[in-house]
Coordinates of C-alpha atoms and ligand atoms in Angstrom, one line a residue:
X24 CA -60.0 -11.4 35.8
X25 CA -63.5 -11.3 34.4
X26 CA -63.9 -7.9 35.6
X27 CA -61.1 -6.7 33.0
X28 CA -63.7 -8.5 29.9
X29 CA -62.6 -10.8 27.3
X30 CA -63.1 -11.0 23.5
X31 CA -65.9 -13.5 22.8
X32 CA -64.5 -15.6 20.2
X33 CA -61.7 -16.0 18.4
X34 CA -63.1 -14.6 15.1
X35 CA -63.8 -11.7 17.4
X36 CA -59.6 -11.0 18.3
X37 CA -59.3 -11.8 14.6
X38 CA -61.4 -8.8 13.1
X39 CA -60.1 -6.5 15.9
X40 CA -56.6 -7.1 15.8
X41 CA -57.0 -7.1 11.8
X42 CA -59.1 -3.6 12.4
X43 CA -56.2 -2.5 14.3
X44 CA -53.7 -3.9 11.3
X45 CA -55.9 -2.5 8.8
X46 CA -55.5 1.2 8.6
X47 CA -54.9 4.7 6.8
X48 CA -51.0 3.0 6.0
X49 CA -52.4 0.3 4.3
X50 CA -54.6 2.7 2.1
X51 CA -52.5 5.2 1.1
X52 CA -49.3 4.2 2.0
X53 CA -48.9 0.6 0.4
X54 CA -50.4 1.0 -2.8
X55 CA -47.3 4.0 -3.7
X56 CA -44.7 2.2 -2.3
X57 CA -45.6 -0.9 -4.4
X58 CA -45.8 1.3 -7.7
X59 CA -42.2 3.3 -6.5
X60 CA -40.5 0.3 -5.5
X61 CA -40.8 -2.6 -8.3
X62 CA -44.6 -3.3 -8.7
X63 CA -45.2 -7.4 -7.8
X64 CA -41.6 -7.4 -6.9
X65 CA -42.1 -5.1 -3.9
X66 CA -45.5 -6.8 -3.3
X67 CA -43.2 -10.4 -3.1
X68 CA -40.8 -8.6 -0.8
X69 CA -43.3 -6.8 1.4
X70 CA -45.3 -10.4 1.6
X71 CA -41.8 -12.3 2.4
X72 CA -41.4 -9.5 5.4
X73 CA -44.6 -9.3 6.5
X74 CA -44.7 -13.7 7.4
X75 CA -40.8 -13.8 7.8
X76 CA -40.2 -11.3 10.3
X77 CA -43.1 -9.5 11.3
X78 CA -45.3 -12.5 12.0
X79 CA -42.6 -14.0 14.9
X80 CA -42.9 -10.7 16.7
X81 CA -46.8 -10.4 16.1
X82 CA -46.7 -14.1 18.0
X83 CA -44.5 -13.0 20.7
X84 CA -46.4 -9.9 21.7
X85 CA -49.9 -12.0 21.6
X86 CA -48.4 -14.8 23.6
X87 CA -46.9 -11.7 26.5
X88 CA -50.7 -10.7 26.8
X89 CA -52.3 -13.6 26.7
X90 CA -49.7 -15.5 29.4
X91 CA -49.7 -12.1 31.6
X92 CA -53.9 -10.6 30.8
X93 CA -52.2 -7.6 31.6
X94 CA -51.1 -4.4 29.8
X95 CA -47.9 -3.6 28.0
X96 CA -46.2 -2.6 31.6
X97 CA -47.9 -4.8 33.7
X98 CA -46.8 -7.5 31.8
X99 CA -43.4 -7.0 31.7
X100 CA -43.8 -6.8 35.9
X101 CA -45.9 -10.1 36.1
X102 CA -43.3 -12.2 34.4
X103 CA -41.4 -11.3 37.0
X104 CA -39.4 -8.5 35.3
X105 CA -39.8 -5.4 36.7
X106 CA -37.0 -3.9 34.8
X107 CA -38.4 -4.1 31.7
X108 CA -41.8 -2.1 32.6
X109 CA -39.7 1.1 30.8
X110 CA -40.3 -0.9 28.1
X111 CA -44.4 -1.1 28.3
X112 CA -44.2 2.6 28.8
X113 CA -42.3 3.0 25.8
X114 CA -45.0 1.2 24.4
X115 CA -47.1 3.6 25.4
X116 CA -45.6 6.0 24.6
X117 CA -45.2 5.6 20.7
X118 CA -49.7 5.1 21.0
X119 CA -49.8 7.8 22.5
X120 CA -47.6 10.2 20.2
X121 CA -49.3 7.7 17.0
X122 CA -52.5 8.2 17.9
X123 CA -52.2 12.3 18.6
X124 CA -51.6 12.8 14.5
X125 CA -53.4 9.8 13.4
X126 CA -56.6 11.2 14.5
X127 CA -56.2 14.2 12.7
X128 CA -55.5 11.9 9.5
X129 CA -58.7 10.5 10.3
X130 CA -60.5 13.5 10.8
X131 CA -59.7 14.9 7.0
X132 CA -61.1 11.5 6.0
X133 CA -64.4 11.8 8.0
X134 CA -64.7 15.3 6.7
X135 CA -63.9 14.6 3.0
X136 CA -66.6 11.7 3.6
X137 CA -69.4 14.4 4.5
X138 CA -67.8 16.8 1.3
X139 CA -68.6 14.1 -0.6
X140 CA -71.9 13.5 0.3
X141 CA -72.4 16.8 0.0
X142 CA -71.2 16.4 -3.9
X143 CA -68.3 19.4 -2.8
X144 CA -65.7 18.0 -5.8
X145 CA -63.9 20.6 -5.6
X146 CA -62.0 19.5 -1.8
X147 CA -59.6 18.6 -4.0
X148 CA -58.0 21.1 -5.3
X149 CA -58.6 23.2 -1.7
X150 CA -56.6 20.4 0.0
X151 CA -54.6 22.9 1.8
X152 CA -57.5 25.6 2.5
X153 CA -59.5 22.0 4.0
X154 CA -56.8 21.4 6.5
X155 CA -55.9 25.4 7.4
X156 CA -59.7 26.1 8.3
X157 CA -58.8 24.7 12.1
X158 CA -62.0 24.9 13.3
X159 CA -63.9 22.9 11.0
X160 CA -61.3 20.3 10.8
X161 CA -60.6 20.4 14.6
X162 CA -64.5 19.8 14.9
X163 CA -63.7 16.8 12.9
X164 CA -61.4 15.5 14.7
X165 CA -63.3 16.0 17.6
X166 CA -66.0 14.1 16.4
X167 CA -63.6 10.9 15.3
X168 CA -61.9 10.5 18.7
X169 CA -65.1 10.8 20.4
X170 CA -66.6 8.2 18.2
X171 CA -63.2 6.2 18.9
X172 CA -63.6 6.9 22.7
X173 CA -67.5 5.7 22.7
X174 CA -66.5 2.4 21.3
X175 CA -63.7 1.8 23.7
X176 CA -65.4 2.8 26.7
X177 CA -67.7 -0.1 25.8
X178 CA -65.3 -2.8 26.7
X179 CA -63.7 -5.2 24.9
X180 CA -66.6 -7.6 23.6
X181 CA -69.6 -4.6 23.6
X182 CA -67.3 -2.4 22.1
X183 CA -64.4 -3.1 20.5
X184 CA -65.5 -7.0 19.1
X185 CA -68.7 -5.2 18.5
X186 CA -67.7 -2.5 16.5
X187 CA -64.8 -4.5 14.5
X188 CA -67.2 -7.1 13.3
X189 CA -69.6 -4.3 11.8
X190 CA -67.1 -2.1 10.5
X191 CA -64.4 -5.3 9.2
X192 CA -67.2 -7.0 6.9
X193 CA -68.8 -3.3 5.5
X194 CA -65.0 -2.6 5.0
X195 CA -64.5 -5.6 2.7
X196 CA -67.6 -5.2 1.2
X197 CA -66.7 -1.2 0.3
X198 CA -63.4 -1.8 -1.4
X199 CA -64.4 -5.1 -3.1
X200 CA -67.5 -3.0 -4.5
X201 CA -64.6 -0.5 -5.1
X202 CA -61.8 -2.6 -6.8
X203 CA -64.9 -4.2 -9.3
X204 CA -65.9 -0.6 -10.6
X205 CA -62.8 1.0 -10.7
X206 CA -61.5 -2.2 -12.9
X207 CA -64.4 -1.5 -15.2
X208 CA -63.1 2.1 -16.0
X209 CA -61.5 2.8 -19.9
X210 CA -57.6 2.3 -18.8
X211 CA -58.4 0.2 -16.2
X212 CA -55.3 -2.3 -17.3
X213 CA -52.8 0.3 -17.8
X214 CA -53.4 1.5 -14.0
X215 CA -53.0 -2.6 -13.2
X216 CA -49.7 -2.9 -14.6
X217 CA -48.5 0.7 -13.3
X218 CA -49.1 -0.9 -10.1
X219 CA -48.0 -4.3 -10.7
X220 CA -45.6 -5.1 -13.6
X221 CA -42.0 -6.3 -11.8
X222 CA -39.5 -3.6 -12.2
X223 CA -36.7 -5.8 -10.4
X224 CA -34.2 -3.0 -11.4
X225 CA -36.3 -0.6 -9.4
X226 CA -35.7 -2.7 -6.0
X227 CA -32.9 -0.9 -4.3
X228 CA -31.3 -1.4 -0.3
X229 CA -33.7 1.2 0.3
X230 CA -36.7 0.0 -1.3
X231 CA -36.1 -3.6 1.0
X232 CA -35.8 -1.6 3.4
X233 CA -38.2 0.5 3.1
X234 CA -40.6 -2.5 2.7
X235 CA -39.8 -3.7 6.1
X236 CA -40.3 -0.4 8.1
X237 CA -44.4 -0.6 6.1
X238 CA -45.0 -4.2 7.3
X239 CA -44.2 -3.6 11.1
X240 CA -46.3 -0.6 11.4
X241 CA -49.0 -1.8 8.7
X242 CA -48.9 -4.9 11.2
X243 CA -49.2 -2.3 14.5
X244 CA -46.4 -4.3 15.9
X245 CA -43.6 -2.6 18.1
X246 CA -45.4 -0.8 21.3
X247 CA -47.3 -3.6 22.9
X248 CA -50.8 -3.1 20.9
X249 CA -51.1 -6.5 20.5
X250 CA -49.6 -7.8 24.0
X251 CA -53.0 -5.7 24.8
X252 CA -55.2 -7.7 22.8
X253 CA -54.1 -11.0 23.4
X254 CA -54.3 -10.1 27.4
X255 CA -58.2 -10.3 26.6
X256 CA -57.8 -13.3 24.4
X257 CA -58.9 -17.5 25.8
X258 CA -56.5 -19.8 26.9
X259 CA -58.0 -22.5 24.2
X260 CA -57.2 -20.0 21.3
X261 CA -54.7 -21.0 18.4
X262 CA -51.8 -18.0 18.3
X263 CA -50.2 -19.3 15.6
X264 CA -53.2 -19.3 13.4
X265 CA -54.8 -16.4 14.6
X266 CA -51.6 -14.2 13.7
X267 CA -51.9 -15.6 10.2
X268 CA -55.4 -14.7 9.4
X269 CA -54.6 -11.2 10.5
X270 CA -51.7 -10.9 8.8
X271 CA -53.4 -12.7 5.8
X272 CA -55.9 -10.0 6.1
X273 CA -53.9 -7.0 6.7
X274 CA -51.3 -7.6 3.3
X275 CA -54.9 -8.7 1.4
X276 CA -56.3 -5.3 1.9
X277 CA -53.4 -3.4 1.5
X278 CA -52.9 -5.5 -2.0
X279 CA -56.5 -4.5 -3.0
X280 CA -56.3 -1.2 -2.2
X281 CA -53.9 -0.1 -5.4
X282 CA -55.7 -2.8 -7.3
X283 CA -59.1 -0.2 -6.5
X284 CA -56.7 3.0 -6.8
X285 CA -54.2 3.1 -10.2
X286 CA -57.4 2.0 -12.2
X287 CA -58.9 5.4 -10.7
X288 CA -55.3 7.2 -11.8
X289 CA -55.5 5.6 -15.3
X290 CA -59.0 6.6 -15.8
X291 CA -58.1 10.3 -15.3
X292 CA -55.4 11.0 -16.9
X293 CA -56.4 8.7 -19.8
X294 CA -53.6 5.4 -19.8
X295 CA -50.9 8.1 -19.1
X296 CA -50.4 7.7 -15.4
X297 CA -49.0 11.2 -15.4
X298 CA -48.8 14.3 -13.6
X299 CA -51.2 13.2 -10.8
X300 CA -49.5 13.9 -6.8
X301 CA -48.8 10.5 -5.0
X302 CA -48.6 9.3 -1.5
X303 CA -50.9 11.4 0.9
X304 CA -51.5 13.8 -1.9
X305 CA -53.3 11.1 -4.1
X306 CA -56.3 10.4 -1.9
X307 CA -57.1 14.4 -0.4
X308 CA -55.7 16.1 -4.0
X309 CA -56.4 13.7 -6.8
X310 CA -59.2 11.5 -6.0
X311 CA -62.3 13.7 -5.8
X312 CA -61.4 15.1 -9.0
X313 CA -62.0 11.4 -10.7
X314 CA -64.9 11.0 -8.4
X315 CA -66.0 14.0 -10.0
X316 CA -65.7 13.0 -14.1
X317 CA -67.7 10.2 -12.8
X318 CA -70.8 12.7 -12.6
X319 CA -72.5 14.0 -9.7
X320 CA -74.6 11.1 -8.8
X321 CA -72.4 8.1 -9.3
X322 CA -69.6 10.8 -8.3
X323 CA -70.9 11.1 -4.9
X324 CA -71.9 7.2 -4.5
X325 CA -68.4 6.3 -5.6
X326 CA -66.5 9.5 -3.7
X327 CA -68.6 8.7 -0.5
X328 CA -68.0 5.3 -0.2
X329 CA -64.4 5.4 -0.5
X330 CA -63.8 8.3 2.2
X331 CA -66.3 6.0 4.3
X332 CA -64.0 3.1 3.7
X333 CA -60.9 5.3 4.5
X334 CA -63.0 6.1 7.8
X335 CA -63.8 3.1 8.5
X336 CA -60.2 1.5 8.1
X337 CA -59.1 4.5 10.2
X338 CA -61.5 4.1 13.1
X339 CA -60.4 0.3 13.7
X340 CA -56.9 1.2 14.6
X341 CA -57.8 4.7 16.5
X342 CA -59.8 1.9 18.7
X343 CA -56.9 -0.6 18.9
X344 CA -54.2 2.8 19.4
X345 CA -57.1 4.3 22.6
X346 CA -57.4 0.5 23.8
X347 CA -53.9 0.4 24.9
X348 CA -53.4 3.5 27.3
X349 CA -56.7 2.5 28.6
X350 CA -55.6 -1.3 29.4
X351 CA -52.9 0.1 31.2
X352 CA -54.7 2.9 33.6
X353 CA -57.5 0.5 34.8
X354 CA -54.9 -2.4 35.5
X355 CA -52.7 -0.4 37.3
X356 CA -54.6 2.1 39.2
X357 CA -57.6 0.5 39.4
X358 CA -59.4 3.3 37.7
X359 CA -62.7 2.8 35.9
X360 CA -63.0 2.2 32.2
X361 CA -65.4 4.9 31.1
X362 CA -63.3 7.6 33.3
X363 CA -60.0 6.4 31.8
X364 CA -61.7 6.4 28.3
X365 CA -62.8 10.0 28.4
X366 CA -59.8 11.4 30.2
X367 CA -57.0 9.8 27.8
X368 CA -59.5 10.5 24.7
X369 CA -59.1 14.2 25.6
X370 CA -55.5 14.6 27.3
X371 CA -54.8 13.0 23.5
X372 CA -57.0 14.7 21.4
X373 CA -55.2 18.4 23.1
X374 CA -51.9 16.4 22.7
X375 CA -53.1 16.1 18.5
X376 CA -53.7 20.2 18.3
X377 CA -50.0 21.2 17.8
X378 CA -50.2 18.8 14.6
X379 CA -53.6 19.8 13.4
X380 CA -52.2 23.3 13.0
X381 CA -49.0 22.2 11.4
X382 CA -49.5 21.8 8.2
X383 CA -49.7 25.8 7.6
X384 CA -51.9 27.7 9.9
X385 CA -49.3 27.7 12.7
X386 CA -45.5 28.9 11.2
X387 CA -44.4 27.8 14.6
X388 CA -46.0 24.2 14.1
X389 CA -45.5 24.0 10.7
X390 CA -41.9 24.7 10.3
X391 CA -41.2 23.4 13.7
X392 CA -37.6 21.1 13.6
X393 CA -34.9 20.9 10.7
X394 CA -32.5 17.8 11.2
X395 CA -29.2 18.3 11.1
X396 CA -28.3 18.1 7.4
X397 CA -31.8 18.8 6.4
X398 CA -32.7 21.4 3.5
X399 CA -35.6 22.5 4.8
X400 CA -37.8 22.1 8.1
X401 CA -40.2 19.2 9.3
X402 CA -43.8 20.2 10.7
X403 CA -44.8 19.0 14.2
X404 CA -47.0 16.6 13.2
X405 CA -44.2 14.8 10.9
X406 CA -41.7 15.2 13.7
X407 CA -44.6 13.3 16.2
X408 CA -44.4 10.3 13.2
X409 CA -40.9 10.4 13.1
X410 CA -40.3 9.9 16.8
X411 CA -43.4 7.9 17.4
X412 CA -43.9 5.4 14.3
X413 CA -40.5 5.2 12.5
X414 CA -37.9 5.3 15.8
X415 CA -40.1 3.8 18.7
X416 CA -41.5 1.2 17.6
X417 CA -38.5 -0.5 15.2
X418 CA -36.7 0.0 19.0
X419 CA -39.8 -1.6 20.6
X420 CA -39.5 -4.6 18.0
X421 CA -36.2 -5.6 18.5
X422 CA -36.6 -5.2 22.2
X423 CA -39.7 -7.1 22.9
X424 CA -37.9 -10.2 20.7
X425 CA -34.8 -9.8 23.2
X426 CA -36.4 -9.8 25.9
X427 CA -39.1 -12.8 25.0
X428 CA -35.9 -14.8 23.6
X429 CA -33.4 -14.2 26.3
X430 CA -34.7 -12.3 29.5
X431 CA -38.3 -14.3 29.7
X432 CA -36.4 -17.1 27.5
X433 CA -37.9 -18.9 24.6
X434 CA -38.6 -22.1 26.2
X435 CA -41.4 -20.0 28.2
X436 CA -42.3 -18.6 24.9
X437 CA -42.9 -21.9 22.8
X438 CA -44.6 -23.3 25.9
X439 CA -47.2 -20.5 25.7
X440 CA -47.5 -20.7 22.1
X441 CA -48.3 -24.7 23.0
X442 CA -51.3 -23.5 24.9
X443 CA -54.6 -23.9 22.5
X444 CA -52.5 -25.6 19.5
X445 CA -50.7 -28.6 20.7
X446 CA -49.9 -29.9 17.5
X447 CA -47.2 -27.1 17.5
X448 CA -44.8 -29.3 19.1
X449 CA -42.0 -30.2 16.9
X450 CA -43.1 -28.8 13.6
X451 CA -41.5 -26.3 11.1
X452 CA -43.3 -23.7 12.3
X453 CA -42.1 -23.6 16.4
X454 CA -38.3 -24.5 15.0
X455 CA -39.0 -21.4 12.7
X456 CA -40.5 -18.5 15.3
X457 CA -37.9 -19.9 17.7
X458 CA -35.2 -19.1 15.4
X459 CA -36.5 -16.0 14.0
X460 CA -37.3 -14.5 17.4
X461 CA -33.6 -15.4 18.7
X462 CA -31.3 -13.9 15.7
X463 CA -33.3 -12.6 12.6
X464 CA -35.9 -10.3 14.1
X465 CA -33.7 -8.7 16.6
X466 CA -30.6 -8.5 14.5
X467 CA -32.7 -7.2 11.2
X468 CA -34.5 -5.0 13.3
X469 CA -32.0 -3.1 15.3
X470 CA -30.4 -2.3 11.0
X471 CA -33.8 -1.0 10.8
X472 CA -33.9 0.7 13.8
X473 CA -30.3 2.3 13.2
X474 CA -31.0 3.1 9.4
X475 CA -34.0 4.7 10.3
X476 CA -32.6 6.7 13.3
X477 CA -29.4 8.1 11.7
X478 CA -31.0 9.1 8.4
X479 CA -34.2 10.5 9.6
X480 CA -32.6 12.9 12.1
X481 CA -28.6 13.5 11.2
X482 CA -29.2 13.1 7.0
X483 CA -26.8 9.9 6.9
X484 CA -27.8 8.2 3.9
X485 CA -26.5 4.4 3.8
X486 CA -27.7 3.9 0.0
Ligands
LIG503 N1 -51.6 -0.4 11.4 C1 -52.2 0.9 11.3 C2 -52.2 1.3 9.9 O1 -51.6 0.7 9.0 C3 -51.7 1.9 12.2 C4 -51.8 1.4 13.7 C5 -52.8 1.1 14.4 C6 -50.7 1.1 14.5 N2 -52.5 0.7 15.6 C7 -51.2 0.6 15.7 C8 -49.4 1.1 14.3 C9 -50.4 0.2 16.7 C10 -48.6 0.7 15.3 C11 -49.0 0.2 16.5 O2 -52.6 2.4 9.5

């Protein structure tokens, strides 16, 4: 087993597994569904999803990795279930497809970092030139999975523990540094109460919903990333209380990041939170334009430190996305780590060049699938997010609880989830995950699943 490596310490599986939670959806992603969906209201809901129902599977799939110290597929087999290794591939799968467009994601953030340094303001408004010059942004690309790549091929306490307890701590530091400046801004309050003011009328079916689909990927739950992780974990480690510091973590950060952001909104359009793009847009179209009424100096201090932040947050869960292919190639064919590393980096960085060239420099790419029902086409690398974050992994979810609750069975479940925290035994808290992982998270999850499914590809719209 030692061959395979182990993290250190637990604080070590903490900041990785919170690297790995901790990512571009909890930077750009949370902060506009909070403002679209009800302010604190959505930021109660998302909260009561993230410890309610994501936290039971986040348990589960830590206690499969750490019971089997094997992979996604493996594990399945060594619980004596070899019908349910489709199920690690599946797994693998979805990181697979994930990390092919996340990287590119990544790769715009690296390369606005280096525009910013650069004091090159104007990015902003050449969003869509940035992304169409292939070459340059390919380059990037290049250059984040083979950072990504180096870390992993460096094992699991050299590398990965390494890197996450470097880049965890400086990533704090950034947005804290972040949030106190951009709360010092004229307007600052107006952008706090865009964000955060309860709008309970605003919470809809599909704002809960909505809300539920965010945690479970902001969590990196659903294709075995964390069944990964806790196969390199020690027997004497807590679960229970290491699934609550990262999900502590991962909802802390996402929280902070739109405290740090609507201040910058307010500031530049002067209290009226108007006409400025959201979602994606917000960080690649609006931002350098208030880094740049900042003034150059402060403007590329500022506008360099956030896209290093966005890096940063990015490069954590490229690791955690690479780490899981890689798990499952060395335990199953014996192959080394650094030849596994380099070969999966690039079969998925070539996988990745269909989406890099989809967002308008390929018309194939870019208008590559319309739904049925659909007004007008989805690009490749959408399509890839579809398939790969919002149908596989909801599926994954409600299969791995399934299977822990009835195929494994929970009693095996709770008895692993003993191991390192006996006081678990008879509390609130083992009555609750054994509960949840028997009816809530697989019922909830399979409405998830089935919303998700019908309306992203056949247009049927439950609300
Ligand atoms: N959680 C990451 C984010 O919010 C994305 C991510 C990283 C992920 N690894 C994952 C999602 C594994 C699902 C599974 O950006």
């Amino acid at each position: 087993m030692s061959s395979r490596g182990n993290f250190s310490s637990k604080l070590g599986f903490i900041l990785a597994a919170a690297g790995s939670a901790v990512g571009l959806g909890n930077i750009w992603k949370f902060p506009f569904e909070v403002a679209d969906g009800g302010g604190a209201a959505f930021v109660l809901i998302y909260l009561a999803f993230a410890f309610i129902l994501c936290f039971p599977v986040m348990v589960t799939e830590i206690a499969i990795g750490r019971k089997t110290q094997k992979n996604p597929v493996g594990a399945y087999a060594a619980l004596g279930f070899k019908n349910w290794k489709f199920l690690g591939l599946m797994g693998i799968l979805s990181g697979v497809l994930i990390l092919s467009f996340y990287n590119v994601v990544a790769g715009w953030a690296f390369g606005y970092f280096l525009e910013m340094v650069k004091g090159n303001f104007g990015i902003g408004q050449n969003f869509s030139q940035f992304t169409n010059d292939v070459i340059n942004v390919g380059l990037y690309g290049l250059v984040f999975m083979a950072i990504t790549a180096f870390i992993v091929s460096k094992g699991i306490s050299g590398g990965i523990e390494k890197a996450a307890k470097f880049l965890m701590p400086s990533l704090v530091i950034m947005i804290l540094l972040l949030t106190f400046y951009a709360s010092s801004l004229p307007n600052a309050m107006k952008g706090i109460s865009y964000y955060l003011i309860p709008e309970f009328s605003e919470v809809t079916p599909e704002v809960i919903y909505n809300a539920l689909g965010q945690a479970f990927f902001s969590l990196s739950l659903g294709m075995g990333a964390l069944i990964t992780y806790g196969s390199y974990i020690s027997r004497g480690d807590n679960i229970v209380s290491s699934a609550a510091y990262i999900t502590l973590t991962d909802v802390g950060i996402a929280f902070l990041a739109g405290l740090m952001m609507f201040p910058f909104v307010a500031y530049l359009t002067d209290g009226t939170m108007e006409g400025f793009s959201g979602g994606p847009g917000l960080i690649f179209v609006t931002l350098p334009g208030v880094f740049e009424s900042l003034g150059s100096t402060l403007g590329i201090v500022v506008g360099a430190l956030f896209f290093l932040l966005l890096s940063f947050a990015a490069l954590t869960s490229t690791v955690s996305l690479l780490e899981v292919p890689v798990t499952y190639v060395v335990d199953e064919f014996k192959a080394s780590r650094k030849t596994s590393v380099w070969l999966i980096a690039t079969l998925i960085f070539l996988l990745g060049i269909p989406s890099l060239v989809s967002n308008g420099y390929s018309e194939l790419f870019t208008s590559f699938i319309t739904y049925v029902g659909a007004s007008s086409p989805a690009s490749f690398m959408t399509f890839v997010e579809h398939v790969g974050s919002d149908t596989l992994l909801p599926l994954g979810g409600v299969l791995i609880t399934i299977f822990a609750a009835y195929v494994w069975k929970k009693h095996n479940l709770i008895e692993e989830l003993r191991v390192g925290n006996p006081n678990l035994e008879g509390t609130w808290k083992e009555k609750y995950i054994d509960f949840a992982v028997s009816y809530l998270c697989p019922i909830l999850l399979t409405l998830v699943f089935i919303f998700t499914f019908l309306g992203r590809f056949f247009g049927v719209n439950f609300f």
